[in-house]
GROMACS .gro file of C-alpha atoms in nm:
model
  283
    1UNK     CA    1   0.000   0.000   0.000
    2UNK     CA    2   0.140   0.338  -0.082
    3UNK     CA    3   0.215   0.593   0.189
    4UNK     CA    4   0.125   0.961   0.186
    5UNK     CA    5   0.498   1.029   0.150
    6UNK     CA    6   0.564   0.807  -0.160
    7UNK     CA    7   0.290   0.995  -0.352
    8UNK     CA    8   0.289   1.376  -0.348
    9UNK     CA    9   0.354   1.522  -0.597
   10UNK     CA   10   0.470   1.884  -0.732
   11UNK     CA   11   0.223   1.899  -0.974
   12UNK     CA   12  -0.093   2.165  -0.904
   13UNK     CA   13  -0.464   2.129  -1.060
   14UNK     CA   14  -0.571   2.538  -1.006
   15UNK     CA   15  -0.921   2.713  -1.126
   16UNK     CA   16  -0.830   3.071  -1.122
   17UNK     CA   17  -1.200   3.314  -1.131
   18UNK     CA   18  -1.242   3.656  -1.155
   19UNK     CA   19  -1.344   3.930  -1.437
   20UNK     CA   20  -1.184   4.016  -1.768
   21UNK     CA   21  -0.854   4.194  -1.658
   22UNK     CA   22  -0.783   4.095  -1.296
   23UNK     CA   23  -0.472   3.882  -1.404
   24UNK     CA   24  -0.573   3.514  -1.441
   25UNK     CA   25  -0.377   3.487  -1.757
   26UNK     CA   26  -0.081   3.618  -1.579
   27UNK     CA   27  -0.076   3.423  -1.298
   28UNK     CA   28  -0.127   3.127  -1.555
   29UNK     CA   29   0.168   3.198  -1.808
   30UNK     CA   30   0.403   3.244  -1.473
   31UNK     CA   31   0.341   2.878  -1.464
   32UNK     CA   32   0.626   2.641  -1.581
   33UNK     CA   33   0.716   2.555  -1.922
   34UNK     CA   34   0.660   2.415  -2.160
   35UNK     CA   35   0.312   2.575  -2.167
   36UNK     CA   36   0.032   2.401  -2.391
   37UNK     CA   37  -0.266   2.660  -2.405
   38UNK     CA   38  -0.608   2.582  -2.507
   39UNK     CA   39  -0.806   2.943  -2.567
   40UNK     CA   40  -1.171   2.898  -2.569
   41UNK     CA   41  -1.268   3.273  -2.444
   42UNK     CA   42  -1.010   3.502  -2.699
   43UNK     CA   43  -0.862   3.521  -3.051
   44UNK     CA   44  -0.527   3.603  -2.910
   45UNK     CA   45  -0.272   3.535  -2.615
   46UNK     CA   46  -0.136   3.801  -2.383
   47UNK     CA   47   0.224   3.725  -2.243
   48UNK     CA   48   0.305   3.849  -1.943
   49UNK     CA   49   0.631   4.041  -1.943
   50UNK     CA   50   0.943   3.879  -1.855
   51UNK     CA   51   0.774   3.507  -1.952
   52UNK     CA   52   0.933   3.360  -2.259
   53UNK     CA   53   0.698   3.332  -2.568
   54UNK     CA   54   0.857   3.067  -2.718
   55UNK     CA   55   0.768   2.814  -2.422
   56UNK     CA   56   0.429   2.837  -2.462
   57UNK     CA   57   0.237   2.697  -2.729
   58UNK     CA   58  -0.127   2.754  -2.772
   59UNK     CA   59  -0.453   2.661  -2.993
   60UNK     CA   60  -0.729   2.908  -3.071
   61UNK     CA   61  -1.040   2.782  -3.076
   62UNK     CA   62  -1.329   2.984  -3.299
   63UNK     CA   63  -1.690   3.071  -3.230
   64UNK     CA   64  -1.936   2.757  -3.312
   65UNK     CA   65  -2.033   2.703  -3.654
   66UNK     CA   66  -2.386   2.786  -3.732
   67UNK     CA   67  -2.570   2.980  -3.987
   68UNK     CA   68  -2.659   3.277  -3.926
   69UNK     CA   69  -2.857   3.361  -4.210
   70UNK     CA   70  -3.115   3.078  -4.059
   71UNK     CA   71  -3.377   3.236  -3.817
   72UNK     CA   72  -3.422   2.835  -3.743
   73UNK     CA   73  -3.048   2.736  -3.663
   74UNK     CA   74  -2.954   2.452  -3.460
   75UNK     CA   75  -2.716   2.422  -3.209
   76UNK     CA   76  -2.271   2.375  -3.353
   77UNK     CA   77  -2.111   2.060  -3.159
   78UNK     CA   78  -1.756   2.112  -3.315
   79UNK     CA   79  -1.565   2.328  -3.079
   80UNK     CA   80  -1.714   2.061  -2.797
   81UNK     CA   81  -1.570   1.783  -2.983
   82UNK     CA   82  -1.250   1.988  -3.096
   83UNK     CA   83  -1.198   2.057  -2.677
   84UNK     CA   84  -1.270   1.700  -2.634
   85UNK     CA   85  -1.020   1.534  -2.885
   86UNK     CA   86  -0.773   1.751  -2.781
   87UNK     CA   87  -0.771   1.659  -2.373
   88UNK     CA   88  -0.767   1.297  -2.446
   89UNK     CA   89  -0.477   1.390  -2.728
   90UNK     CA   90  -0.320   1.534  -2.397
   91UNK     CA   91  -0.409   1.220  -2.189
   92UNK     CA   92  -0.264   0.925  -2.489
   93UNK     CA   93   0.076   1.121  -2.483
   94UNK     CA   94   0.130   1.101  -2.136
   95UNK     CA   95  -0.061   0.763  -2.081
   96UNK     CA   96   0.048   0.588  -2.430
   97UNK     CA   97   0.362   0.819  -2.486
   98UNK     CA   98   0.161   0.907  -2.872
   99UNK     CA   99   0.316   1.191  -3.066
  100UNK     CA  100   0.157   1.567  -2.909
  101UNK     CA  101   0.060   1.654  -3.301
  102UNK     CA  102  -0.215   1.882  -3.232
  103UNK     CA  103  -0.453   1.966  -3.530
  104UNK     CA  104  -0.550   2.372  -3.549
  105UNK     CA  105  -0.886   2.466  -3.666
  106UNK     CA  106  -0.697   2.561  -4.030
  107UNK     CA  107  -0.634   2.226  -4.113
  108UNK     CA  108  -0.259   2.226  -4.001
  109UNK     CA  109  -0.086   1.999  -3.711
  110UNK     CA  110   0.155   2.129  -3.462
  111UNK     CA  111   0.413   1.959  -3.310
  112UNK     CA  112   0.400   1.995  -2.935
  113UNK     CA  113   0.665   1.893  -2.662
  114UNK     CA  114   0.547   1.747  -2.332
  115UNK     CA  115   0.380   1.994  -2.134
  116UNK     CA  116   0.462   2.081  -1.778
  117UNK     CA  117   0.160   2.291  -1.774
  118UNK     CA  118  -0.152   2.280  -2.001
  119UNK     CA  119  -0.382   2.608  -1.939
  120UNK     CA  120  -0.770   2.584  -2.035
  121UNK     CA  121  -0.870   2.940  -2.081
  122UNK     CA  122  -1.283   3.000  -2.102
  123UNK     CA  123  -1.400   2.762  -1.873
  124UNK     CA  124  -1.766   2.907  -1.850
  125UNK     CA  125  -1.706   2.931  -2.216
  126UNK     CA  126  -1.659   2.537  -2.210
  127UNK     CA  127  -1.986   2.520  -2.042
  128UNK     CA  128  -2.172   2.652  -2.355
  129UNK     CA  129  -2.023   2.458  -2.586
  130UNK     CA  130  -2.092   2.147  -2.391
  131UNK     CA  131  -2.459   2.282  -2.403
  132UNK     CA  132  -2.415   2.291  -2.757
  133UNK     CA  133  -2.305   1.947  -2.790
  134UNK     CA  134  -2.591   1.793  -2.578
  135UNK     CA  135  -2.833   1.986  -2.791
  136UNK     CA  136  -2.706   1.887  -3.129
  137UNK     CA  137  -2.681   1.455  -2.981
  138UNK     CA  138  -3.042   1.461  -2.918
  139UNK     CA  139  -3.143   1.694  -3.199
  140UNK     CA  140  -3.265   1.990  -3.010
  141UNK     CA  141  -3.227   2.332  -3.086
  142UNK     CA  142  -3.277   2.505  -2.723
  143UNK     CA  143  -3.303   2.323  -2.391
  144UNK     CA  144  -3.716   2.397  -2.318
  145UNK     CA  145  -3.743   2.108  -2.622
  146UNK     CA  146  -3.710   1.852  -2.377
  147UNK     CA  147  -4.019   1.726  -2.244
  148UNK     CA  148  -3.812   1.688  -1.875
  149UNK     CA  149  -3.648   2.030  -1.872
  150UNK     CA  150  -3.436   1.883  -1.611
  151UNK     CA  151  -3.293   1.680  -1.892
  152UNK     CA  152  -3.034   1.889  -2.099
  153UNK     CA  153  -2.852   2.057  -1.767
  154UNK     CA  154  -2.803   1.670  -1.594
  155UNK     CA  155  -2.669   1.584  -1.962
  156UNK     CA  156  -2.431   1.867  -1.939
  157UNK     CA  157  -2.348   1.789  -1.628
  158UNK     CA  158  -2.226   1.443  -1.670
  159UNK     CA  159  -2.041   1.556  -1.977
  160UNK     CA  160  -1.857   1.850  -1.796
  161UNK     CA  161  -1.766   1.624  -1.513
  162UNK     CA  162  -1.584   1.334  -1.737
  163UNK     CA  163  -1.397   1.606  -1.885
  164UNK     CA  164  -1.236   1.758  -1.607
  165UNK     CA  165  -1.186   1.448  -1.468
  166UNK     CA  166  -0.995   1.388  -1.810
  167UNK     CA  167  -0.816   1.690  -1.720
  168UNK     CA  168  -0.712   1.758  -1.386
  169UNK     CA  169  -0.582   1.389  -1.383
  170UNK     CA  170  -0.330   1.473  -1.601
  171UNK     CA  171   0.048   1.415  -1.475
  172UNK     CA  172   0.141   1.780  -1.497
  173UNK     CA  173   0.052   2.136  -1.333
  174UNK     CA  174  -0.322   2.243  -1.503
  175UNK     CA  175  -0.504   2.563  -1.457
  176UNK     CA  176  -0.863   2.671  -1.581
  177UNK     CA  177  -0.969   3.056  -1.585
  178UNK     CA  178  -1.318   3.109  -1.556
  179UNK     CA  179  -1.541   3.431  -1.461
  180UNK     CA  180  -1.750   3.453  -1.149
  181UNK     CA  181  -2.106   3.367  -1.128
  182UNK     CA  182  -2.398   3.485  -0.869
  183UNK     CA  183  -2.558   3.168  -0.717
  184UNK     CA  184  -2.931   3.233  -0.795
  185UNK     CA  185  -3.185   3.027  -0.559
  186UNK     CA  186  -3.579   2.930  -0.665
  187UNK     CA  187  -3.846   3.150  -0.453
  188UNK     CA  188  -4.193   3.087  -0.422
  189UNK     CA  189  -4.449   3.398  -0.396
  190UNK     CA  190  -4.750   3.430  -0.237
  191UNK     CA  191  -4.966   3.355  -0.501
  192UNK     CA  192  -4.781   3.044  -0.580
  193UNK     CA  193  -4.583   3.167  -0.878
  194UNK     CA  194  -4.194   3.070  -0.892
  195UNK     CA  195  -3.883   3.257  -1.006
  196UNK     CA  196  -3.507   3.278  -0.954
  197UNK     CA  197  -3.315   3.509  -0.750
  198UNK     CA  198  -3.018   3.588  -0.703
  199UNK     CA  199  -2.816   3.522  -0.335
  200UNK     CA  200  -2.530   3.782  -0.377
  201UNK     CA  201  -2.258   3.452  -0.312
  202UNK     CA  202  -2.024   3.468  -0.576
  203UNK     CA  203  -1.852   3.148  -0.714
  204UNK     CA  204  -1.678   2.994  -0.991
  205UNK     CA  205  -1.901   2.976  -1.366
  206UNK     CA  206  -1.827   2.675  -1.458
  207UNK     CA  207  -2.190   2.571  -1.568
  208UNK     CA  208  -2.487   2.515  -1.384
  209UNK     CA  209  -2.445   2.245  -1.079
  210UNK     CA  210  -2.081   2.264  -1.202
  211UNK     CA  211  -2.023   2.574  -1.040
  212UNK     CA  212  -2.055   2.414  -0.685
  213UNK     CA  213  -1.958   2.085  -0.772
  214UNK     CA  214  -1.626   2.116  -1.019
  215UNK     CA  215  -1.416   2.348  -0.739
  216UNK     CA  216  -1.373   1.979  -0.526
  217UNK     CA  217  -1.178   1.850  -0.845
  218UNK     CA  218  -0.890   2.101  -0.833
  219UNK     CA  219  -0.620   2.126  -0.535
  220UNK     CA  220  -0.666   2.533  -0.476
  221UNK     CA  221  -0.948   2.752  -0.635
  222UNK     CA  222  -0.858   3.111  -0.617
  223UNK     CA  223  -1.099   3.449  -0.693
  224UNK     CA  224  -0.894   3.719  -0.847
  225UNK     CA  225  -0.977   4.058  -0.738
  226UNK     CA  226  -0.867   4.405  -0.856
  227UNK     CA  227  -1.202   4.637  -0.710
  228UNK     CA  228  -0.985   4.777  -0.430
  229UNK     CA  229  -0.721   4.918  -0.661
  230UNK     CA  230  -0.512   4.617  -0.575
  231UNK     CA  231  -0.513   4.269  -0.738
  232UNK     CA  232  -0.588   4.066  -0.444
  233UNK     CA  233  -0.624   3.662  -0.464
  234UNK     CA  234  -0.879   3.537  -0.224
  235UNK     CA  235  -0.784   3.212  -0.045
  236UNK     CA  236  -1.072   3.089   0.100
  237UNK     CA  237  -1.431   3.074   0.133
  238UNK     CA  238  -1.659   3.306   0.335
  239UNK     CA  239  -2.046   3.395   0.348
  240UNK     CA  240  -2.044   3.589   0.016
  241UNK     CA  241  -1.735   3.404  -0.200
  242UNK     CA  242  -1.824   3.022  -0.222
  243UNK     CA  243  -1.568   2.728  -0.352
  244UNK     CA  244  -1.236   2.881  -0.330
  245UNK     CA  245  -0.936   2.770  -0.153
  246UNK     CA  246  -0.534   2.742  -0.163
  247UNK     CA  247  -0.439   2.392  -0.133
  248UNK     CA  248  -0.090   2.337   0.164
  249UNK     CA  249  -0.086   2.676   0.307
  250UNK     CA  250  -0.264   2.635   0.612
  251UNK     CA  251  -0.312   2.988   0.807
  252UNK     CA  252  -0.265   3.184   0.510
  253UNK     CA  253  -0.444   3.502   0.506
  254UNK     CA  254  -0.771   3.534   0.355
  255UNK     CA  255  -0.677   3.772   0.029
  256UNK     CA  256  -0.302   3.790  -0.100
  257UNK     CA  257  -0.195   4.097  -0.300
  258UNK     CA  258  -0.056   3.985  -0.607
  259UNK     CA  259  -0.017   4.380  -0.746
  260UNK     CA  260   0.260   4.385  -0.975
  261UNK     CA  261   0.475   4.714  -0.980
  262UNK     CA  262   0.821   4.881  -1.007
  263UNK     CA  263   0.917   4.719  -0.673
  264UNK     CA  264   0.850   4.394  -0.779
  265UNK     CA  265   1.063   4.377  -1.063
  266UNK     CA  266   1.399   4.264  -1.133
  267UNK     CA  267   1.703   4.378  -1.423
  268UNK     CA  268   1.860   4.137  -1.571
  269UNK     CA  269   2.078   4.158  -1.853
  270UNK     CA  270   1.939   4.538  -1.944
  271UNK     CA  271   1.550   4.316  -1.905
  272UNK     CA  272   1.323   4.376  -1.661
  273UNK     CA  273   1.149   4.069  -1.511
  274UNK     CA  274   0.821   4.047  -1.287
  275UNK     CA  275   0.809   3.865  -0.972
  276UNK     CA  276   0.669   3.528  -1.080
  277UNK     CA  277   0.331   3.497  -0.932
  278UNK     CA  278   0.294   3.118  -0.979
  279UNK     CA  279   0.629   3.100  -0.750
  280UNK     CA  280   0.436   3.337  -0.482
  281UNK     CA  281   0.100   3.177  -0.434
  282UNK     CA  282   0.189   2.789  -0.522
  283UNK     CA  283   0.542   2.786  -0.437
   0.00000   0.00000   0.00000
């Protein structure tokens, strides 16, 4: 029987939430290298300064295919199954050492080395596109087709769960960037009529029942703040932020400032580098 000190390991499963702008990204390409990027949420990659560019390599993927000319369009499956092929490309090269050839949305392949870190970027984004995908199996064009409307979100579910299972169980460090959701709960008036409301707790959008459940699967789950004029990571939960955490710092304060300025930069060689933020808040 393994012992707890035969198997730890250095490698870090981390969902990073917050806005657009707060500095997910960067805290993501501080991460080691080689870097293998999947970009579900922009049509371009922002490198942080002082991280080398040519460690990272990274696949675009576009906006679903549907017609738009079609008042009656259905639902596009293909960036759901391009997401899909490519974790389990991820998983054969580490589990069945196959070539990392990954094919871009052009038609070309890209030869990839082994990734110390592979970056999902859009993981709300993810959560449509699996919606998508359920929609077009079962030949649906909106989820109110079902006659169970139950149905199409316990689909997605299932779906979203096996893949970041795939994912996180990957032998290497892997990060998701999502953006924050408010947890809405189901009220009932007097008259007997129901609607949603919103609770003011803020958590991770990953998709439905995903956004309590997927947090569990990843070692530390940070929100990333920058309202106070700081960029502050949040640590841990409390009565308004739900499902975040930072795995092996116990007593750690509640928010770490993660700011990056003059003082936090070094020269080297004439080049001025940033203080490495995945060094400060996983390392």
């Amino acid at each position: 029987m393994p012992q707890a000190n035969q198997t730890q390991s250095n490698h870090k499963s981390i969902l990073l939430t917050g806005v657009s702008g707060v500095g997910k990204s960067t805290i993501a390409y501080h991460a080691p290298q080689p870097i293998a990027a999947l970009l579900l949420d922009k049509s371009s990659i922002d490198i942080p300064p002082g991280v080398d560019a040519d460690g990272i390599f990274y696949k675009q993927y576009p906006p679903a295919q549907i017609d738009l000319s079609k008042d009656d369009h259905g639902r596009a499956r293909n960036i759901a199954d391009g997401i899909i092929t490519d974790i389990q490309l991820l998983r054969d090269h580490f589990m069945a050492k196959k070539p990392l050839k990954m094919k871009m949305f052009d038609g070309t392949f890209e030869d990839w080395p082994t990734p110390k870190t592979v970056i999902l970027e859009g993981g709300d984004f993810l959560a449509q596109h699996v919606l998508n995908l359920i929609c077009a199996r079962h030949n649906k064009k909106n989820p109110d087709e079902w006659d169970n409307v139950f149905t199409p979100w316990g689909l997605r579910l299932v779906e979203l769960h096996a893949i970041y299972d795939q994912l996180t169980y990957l032998p290497c460090n892997v990060i998701v960037t999502t953006g924050p959701e408010e947890e809405t709960k189901m009220v009932t008036s007097p008259n007997g009529k129901k609607s949603s409301e919103k609770t003011g707790r803020i958590m991770p959008d990953l998709g439905g029942a995903m956004c309590m459940e997927g947090p569990r699967k990843f070692a530390s789950s940070l929100y990333i703040d920058a309202s106070s004029g700081k960029h502050l990571a949040r640590t841990r939960s409390n009565a308004k932020y739900i499902g975040f955490k930072l795995s092996g710092h116990f007593g750690e304060q509640e928010q770490i400032d993660i700011t990056l300025d003059r003082k936090q930069t070094v020269m080297i060689d004439d080049r001025s580098y940033t203080v490495n933020l995945w060094q400060k808040l996983f390392e």
